[in-house]
PDB file of C-alpha atoms in Angstrom:
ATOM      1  CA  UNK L   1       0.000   0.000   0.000  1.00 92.00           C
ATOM      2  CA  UNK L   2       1.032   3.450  -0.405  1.00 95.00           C
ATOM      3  CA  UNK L   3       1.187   5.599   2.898  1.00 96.00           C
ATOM      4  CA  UNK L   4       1.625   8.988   3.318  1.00 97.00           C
ATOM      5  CA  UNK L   5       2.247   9.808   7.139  1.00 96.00           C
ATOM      6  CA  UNK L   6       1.964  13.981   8.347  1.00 97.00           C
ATOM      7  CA  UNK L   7       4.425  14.472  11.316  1.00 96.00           C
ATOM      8  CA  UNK L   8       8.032  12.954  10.911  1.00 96.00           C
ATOM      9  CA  UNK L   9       8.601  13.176  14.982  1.00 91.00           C
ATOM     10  CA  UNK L  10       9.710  10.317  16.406  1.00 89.00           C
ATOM     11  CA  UNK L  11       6.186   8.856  16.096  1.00 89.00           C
ATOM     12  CA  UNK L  12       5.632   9.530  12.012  1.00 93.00           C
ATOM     13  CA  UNK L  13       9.386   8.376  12.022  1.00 93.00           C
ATOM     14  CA  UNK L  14       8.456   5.095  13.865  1.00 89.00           C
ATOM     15  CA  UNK L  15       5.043   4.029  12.268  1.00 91.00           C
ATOM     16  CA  UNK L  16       7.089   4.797   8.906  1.00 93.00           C
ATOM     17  CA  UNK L  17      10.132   2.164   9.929  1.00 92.00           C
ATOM     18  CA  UNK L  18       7.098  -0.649  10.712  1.00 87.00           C
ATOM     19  CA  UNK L  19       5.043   0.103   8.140  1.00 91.00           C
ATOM     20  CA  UNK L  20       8.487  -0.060   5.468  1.00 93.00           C
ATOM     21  CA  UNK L  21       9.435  -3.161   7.024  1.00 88.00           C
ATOM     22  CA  UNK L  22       5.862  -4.630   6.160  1.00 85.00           C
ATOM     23  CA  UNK L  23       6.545  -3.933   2.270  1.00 90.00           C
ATOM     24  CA  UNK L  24       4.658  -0.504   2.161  1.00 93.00           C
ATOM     25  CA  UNK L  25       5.543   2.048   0.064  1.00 96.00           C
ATOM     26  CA  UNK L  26       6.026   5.177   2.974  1.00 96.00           C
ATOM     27  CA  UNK L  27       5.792   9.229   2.246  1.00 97.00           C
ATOM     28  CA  UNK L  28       6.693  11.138   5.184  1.00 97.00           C
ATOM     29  CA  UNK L  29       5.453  15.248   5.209  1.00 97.00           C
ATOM     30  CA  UNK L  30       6.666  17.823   7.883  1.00 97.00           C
ATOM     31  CA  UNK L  31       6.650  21.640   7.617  1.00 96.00           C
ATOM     32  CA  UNK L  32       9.770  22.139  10.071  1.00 96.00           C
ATOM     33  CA  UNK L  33      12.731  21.755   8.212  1.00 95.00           C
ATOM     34  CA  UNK L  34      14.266  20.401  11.310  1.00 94.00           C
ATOM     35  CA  UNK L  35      12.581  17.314  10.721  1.00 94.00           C
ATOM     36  CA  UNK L  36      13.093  16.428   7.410  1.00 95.00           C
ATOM     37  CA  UNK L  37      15.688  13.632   8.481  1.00 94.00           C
ATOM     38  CA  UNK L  38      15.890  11.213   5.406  1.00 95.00           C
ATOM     39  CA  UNK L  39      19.033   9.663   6.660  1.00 95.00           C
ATOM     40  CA  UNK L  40      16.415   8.396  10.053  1.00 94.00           C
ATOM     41  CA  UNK L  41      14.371   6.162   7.546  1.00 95.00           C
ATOM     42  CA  UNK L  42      16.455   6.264   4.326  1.00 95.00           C
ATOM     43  CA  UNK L  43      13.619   4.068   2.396  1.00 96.00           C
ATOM     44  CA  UNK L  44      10.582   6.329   2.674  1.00 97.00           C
ATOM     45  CA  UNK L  45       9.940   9.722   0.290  1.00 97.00           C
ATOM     46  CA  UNK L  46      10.178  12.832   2.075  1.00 97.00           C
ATOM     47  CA  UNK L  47       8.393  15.836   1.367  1.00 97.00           C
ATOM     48  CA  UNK L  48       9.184  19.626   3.190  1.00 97.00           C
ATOM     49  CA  UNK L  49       5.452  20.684   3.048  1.00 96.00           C
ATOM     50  CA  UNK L  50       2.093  21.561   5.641  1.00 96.00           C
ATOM     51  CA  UNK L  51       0.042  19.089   5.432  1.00 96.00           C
ATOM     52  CA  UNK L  52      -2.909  21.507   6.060  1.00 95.00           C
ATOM     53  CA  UNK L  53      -2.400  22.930   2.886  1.00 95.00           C
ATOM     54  CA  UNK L  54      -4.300  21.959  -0.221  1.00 95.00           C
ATOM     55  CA  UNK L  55      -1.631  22.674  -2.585  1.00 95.00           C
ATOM     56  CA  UNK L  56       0.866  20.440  -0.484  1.00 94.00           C
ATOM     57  CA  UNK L  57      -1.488  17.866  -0.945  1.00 96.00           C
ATOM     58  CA  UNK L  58      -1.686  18.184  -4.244  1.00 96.00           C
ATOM     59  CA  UNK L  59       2.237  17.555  -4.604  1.00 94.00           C
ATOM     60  CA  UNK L  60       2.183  15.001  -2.538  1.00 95.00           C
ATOM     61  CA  UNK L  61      -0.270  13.725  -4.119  1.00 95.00           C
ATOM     62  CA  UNK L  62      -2.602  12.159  -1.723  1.00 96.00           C
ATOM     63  CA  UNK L  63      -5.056  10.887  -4.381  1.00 95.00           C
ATOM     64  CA  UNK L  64      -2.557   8.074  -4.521  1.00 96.00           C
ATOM     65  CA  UNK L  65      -2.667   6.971  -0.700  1.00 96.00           C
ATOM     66  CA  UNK L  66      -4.449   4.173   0.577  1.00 94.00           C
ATOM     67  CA  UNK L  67      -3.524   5.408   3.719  1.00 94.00           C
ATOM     68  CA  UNK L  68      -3.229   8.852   5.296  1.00 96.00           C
ATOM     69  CA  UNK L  69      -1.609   8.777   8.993  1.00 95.00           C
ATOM     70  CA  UNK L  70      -2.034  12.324  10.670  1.00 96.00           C
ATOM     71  CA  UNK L  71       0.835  11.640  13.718  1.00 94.00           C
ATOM     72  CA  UNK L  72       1.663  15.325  14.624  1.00 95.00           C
ATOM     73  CA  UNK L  73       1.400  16.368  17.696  1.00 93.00           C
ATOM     74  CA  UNK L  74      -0.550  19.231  17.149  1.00 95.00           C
ATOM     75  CA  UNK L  75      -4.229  17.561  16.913  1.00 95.00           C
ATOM     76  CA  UNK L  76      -6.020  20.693  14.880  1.00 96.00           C
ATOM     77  CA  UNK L  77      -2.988  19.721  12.079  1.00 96.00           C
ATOM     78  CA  UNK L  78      -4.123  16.406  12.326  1.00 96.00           C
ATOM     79  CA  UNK L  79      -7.925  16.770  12.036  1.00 96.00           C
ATOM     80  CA  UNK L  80      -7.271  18.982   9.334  1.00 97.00           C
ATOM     81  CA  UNK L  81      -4.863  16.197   7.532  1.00 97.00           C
ATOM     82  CA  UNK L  82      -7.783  13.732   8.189  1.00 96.00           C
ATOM     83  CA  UNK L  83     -10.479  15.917   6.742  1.00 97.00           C
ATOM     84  CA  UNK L  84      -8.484  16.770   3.448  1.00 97.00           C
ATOM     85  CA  UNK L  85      -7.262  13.581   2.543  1.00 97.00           C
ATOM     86  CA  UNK L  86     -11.022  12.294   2.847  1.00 96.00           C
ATOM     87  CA  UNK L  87     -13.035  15.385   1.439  1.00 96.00           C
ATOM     88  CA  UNK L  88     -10.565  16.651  -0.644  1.00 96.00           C
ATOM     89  CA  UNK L  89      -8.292  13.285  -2.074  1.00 97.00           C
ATOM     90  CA  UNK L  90     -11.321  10.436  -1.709  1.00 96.00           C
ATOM     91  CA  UNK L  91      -8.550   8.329   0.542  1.00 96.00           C
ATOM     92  CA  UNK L  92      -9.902   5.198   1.512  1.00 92.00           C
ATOM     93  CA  UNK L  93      -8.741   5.401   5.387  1.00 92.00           C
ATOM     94  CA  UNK L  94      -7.583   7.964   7.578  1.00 94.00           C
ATOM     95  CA  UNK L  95      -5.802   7.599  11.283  1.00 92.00           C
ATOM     96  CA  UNK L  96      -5.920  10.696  13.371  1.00 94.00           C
ATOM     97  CA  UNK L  97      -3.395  10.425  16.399  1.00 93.00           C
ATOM     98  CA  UNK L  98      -5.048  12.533  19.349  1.00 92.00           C
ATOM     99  CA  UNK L  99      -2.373  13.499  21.531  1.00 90.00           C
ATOM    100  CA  UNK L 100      -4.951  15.403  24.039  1.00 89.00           C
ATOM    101  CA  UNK L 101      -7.654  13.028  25.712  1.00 84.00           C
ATOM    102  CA  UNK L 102      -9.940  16.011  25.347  1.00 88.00           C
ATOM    103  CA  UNK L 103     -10.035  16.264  22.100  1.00 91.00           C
ATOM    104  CA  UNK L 104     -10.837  12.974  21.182  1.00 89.00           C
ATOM    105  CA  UNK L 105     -14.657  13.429  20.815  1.00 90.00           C
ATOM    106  CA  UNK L 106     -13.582  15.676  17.562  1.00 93.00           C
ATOM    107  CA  UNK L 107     -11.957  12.614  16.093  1.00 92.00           C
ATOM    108  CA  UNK L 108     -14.890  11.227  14.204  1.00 91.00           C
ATOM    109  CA  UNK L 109     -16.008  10.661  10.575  1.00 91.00           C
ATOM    110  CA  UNK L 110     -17.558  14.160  10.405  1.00 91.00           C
ATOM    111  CA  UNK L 111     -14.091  15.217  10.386  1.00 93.00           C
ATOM    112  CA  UNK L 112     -12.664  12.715   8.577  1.00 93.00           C
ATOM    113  CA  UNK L 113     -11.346  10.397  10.651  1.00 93.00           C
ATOM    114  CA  UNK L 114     -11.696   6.488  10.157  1.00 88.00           C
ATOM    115  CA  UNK L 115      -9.317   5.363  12.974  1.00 85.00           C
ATOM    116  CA  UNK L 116      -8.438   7.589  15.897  1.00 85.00           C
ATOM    117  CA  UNK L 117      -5.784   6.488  18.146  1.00 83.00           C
ATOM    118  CA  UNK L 118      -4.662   8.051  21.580  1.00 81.00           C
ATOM    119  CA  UNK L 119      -2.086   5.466  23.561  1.00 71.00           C
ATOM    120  CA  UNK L 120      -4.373   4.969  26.554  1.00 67.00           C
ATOM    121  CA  UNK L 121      -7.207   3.975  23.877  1.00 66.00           C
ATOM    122  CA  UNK L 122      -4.517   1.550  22.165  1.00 65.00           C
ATOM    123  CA  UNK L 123      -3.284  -0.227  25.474  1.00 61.00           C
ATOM    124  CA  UNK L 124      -7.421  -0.469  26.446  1.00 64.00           C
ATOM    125  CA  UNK L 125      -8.051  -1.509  23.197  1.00 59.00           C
ATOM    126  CA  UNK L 126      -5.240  -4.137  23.190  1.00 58.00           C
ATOM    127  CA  UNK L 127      -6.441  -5.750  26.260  1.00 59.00           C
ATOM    128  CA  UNK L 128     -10.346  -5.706  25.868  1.00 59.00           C
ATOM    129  CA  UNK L 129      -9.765  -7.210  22.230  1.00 56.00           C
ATOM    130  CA  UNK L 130      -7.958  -9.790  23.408  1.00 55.00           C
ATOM    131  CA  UNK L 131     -10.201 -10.612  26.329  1.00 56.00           C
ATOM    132  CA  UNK L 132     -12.678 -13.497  26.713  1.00 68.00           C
ATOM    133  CA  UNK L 133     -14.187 -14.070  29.941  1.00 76.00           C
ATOM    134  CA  UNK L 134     -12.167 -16.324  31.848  1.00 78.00           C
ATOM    135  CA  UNK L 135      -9.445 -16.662  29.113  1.00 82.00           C
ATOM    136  CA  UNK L 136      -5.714 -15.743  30.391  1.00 81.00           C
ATOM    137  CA  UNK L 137      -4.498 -12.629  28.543  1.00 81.00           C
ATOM    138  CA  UNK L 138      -0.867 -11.842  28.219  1.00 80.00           C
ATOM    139  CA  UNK L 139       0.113  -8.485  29.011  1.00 78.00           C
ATOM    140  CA  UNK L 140       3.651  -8.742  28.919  1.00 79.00           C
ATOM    141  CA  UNK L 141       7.417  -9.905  29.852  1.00 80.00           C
ATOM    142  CA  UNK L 142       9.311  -8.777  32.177  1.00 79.00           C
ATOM    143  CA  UNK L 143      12.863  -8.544  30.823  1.00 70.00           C
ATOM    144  CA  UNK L 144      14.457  -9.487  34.271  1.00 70.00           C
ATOM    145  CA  UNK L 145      13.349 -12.586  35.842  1.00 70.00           C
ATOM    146  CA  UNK L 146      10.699 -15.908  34.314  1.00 84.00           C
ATOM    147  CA  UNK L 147       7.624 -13.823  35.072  1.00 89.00           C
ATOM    148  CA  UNK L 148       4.509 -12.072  32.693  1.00 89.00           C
ATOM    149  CA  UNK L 149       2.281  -9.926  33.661  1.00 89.00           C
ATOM    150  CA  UNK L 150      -1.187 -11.731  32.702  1.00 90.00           C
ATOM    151  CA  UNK L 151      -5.277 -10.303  33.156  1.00 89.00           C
ATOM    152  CA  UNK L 152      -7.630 -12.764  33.435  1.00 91.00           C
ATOM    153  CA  UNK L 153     -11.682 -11.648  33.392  1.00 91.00           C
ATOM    154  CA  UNK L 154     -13.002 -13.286  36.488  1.00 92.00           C
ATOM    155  CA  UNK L 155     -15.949 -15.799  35.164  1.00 91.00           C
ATOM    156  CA  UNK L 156     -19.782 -16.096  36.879  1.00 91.00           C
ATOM    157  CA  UNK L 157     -19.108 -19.622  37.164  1.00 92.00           C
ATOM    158  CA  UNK L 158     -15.853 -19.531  38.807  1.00 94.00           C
ATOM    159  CA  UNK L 159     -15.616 -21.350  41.888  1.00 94.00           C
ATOM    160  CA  UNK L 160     -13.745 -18.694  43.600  1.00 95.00           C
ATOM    161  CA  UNK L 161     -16.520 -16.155  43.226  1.00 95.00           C
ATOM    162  CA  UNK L 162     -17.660 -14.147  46.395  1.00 95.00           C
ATOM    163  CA  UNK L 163     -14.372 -16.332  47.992  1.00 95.00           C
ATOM    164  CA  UNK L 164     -11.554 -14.053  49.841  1.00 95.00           C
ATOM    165  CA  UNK L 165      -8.316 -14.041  47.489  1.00 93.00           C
ATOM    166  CA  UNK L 166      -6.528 -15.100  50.685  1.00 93.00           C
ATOM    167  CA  UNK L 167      -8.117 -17.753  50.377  1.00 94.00           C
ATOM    168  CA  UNK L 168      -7.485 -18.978  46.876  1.00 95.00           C
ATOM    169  CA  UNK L 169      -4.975 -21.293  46.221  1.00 95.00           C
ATOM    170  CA  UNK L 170      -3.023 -19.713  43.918  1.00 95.00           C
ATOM    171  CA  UNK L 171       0.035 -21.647  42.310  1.00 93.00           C
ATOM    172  CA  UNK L 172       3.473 -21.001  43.257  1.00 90.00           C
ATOM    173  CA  UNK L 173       5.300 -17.657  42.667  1.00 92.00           C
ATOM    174  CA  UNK L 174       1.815 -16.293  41.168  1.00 94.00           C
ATOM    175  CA  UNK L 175       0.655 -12.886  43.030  1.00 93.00           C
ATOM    176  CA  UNK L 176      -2.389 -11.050  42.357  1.00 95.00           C
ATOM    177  CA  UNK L 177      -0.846  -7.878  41.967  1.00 92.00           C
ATOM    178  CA  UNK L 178      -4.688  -5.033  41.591  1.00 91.00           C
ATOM    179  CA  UNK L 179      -8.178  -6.292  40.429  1.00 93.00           C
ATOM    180  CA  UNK L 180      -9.889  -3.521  38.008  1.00 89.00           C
ATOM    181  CA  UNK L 181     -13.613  -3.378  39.394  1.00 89.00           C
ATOM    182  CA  UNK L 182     -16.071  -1.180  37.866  1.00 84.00           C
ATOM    183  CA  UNK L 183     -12.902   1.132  36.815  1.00 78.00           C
ATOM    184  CA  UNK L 184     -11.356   1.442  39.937  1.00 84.00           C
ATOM    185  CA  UNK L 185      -7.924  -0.365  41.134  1.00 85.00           C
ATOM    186  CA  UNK L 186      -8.132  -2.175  43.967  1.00 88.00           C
ATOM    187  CA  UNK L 187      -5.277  -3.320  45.871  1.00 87.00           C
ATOM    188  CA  UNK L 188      -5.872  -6.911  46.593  1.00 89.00           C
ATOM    189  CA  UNK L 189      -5.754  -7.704  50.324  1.00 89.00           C
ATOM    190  CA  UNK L 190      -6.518 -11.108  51.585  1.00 91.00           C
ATOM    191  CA  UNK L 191      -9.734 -10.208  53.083  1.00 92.00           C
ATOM    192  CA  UNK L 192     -11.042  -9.030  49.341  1.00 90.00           C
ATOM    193  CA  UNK L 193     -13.617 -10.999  48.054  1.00 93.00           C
ATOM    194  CA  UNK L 194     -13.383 -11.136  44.012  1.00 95.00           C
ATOM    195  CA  UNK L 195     -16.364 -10.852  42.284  1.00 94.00           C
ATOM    196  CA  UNK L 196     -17.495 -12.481  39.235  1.00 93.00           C
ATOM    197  CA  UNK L 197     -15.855 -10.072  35.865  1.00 91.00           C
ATOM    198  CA  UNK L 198     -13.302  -8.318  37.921  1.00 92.00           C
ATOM    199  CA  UNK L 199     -10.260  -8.567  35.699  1.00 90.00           C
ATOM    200  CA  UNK L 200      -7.475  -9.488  37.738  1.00 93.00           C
ATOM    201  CA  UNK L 201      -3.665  -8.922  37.172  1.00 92.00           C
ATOM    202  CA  UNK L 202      -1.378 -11.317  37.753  1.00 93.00           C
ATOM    203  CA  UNK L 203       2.673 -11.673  38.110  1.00 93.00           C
ATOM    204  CA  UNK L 204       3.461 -15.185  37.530  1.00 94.00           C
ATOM    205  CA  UNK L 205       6.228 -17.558  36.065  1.00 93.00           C
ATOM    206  CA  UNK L 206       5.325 -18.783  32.418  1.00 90.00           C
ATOM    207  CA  UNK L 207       5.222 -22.034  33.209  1.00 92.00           C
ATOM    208  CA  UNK L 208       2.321 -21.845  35.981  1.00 94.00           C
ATOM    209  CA  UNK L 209       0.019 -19.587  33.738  1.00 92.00           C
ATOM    210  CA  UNK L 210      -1.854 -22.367  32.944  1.00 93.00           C
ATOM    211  CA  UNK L 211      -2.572 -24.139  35.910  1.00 94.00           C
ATOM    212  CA  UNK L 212      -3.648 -20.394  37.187  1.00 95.00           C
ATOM    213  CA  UNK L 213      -6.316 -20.538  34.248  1.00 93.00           C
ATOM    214  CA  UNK L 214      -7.486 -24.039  34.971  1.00 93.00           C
ATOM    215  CA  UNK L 215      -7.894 -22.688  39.062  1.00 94.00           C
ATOM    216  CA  UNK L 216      -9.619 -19.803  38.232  1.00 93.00           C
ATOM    217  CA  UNK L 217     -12.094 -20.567  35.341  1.00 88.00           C
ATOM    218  CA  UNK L 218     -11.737 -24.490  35.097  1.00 85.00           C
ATOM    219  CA  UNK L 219     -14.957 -24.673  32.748  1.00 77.00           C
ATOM    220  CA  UNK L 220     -13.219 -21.982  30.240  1.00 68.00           C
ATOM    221  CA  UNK L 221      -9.840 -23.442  30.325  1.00 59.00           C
ATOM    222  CA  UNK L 222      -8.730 -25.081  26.876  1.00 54.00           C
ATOM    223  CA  UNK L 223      -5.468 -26.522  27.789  1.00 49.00           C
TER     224      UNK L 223
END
């Protein structure tokens, strides 16, 4: 696909590298001459030009993109990138990065915008797509040490419902680290009763991750 990406900060630069590595063809566009870096990602185009202009549109001819990435962090540049390259250039898909939580209400297909993305949304979004009920999600590795950080979505018909998590038999080296309840963060004590679709966080060794599954939701657990 061809890409054209408005911001070459670190974050244009970064989505440009992935996106080049994946085969796609990559134009980067930023007004500040400071950040026209071509030797930073040597295989992408590079164009000195505002991306809220029409006629630097024009030359960068958007009506080629399948893509338009608005990544500056200045979100009125980007909703104005967003609503060009749709209105004006007919591109198939627009991402708007919103680098304000505020503003994301603006980030909508009135203005453009197919795809917003703000990195709280992304890390939510990461772990509530991944999420079945009673299915052990993988957050991530800790580079030091055998442990992962894991989320698992207590089930209605797990046994340890209503049940103290001082209580629960949890295997070895596994601590419940905060359960998320209704969006707040609890700090487990032993005297906490979990409730059925609290998500709770886990640090535990790889190799124990499935017998914690097979504790917690033994009728979900496809080992």
């Amino acid at each position: 696909m061809r890409v054209a990406i408005a911001g070459a900060g670190a974050v244009g630069r970064s989505i440009a590298r992935e996106l080049i590595t994946n085969g796609h063809e990559i134009l980067l566009i930023d007004k500040d001459p400071g950040s026209i870096k071509p030797e930073r990602v040597p295989d992408a185009e590079w164009l000195l030009a505002d991306a809220c202009e029409l006629s630097s549109l024009e030359e960068a001819r958007l009506d080629r993109c399948d893509v338009v990435i608005a990544a500056t962090g200045d979100d009125k540049v980007n909703l104005v990138t967003s609503l060009l390259a749709k209105t004006e250039f007919g591109v198939p898909r627009t991402v708007g990065r919103v680098n304000h939580p505020n503003n994301e209400w603006l980030f909508t297909e009135a203005w453009g915008v197919d795809v917003n993305v703000s990195t709280p949304r992304i890390m939510s979004a990461l772990v509530e797509e991944a999420v079945t009920v009673g299915d052990l999600v993988r957050l991530f590795t800790f580079r030091q040490g055998n442990a992962n950080l894991v989320e698992l979505t207590l089930p209605a018909d797990s046994p340890y419902v209503g049940k103290p998590a001082g209580l629960i038999p949890f295997p070895e080296n596994c601590a419940l680290v905060s359960i998320l309840r209704d969006g707040m963060v609890y700090t487990p004590d032993p005297e906490q009763p979990v409730e059925s679709g609290d998500e709770l966080l886990f640090v535990v060794p790889p190799d124990n991750e499935d017998e914690l599954e097979r504790l917690l939701s033994p009728e979900h657990h496809h080992g």
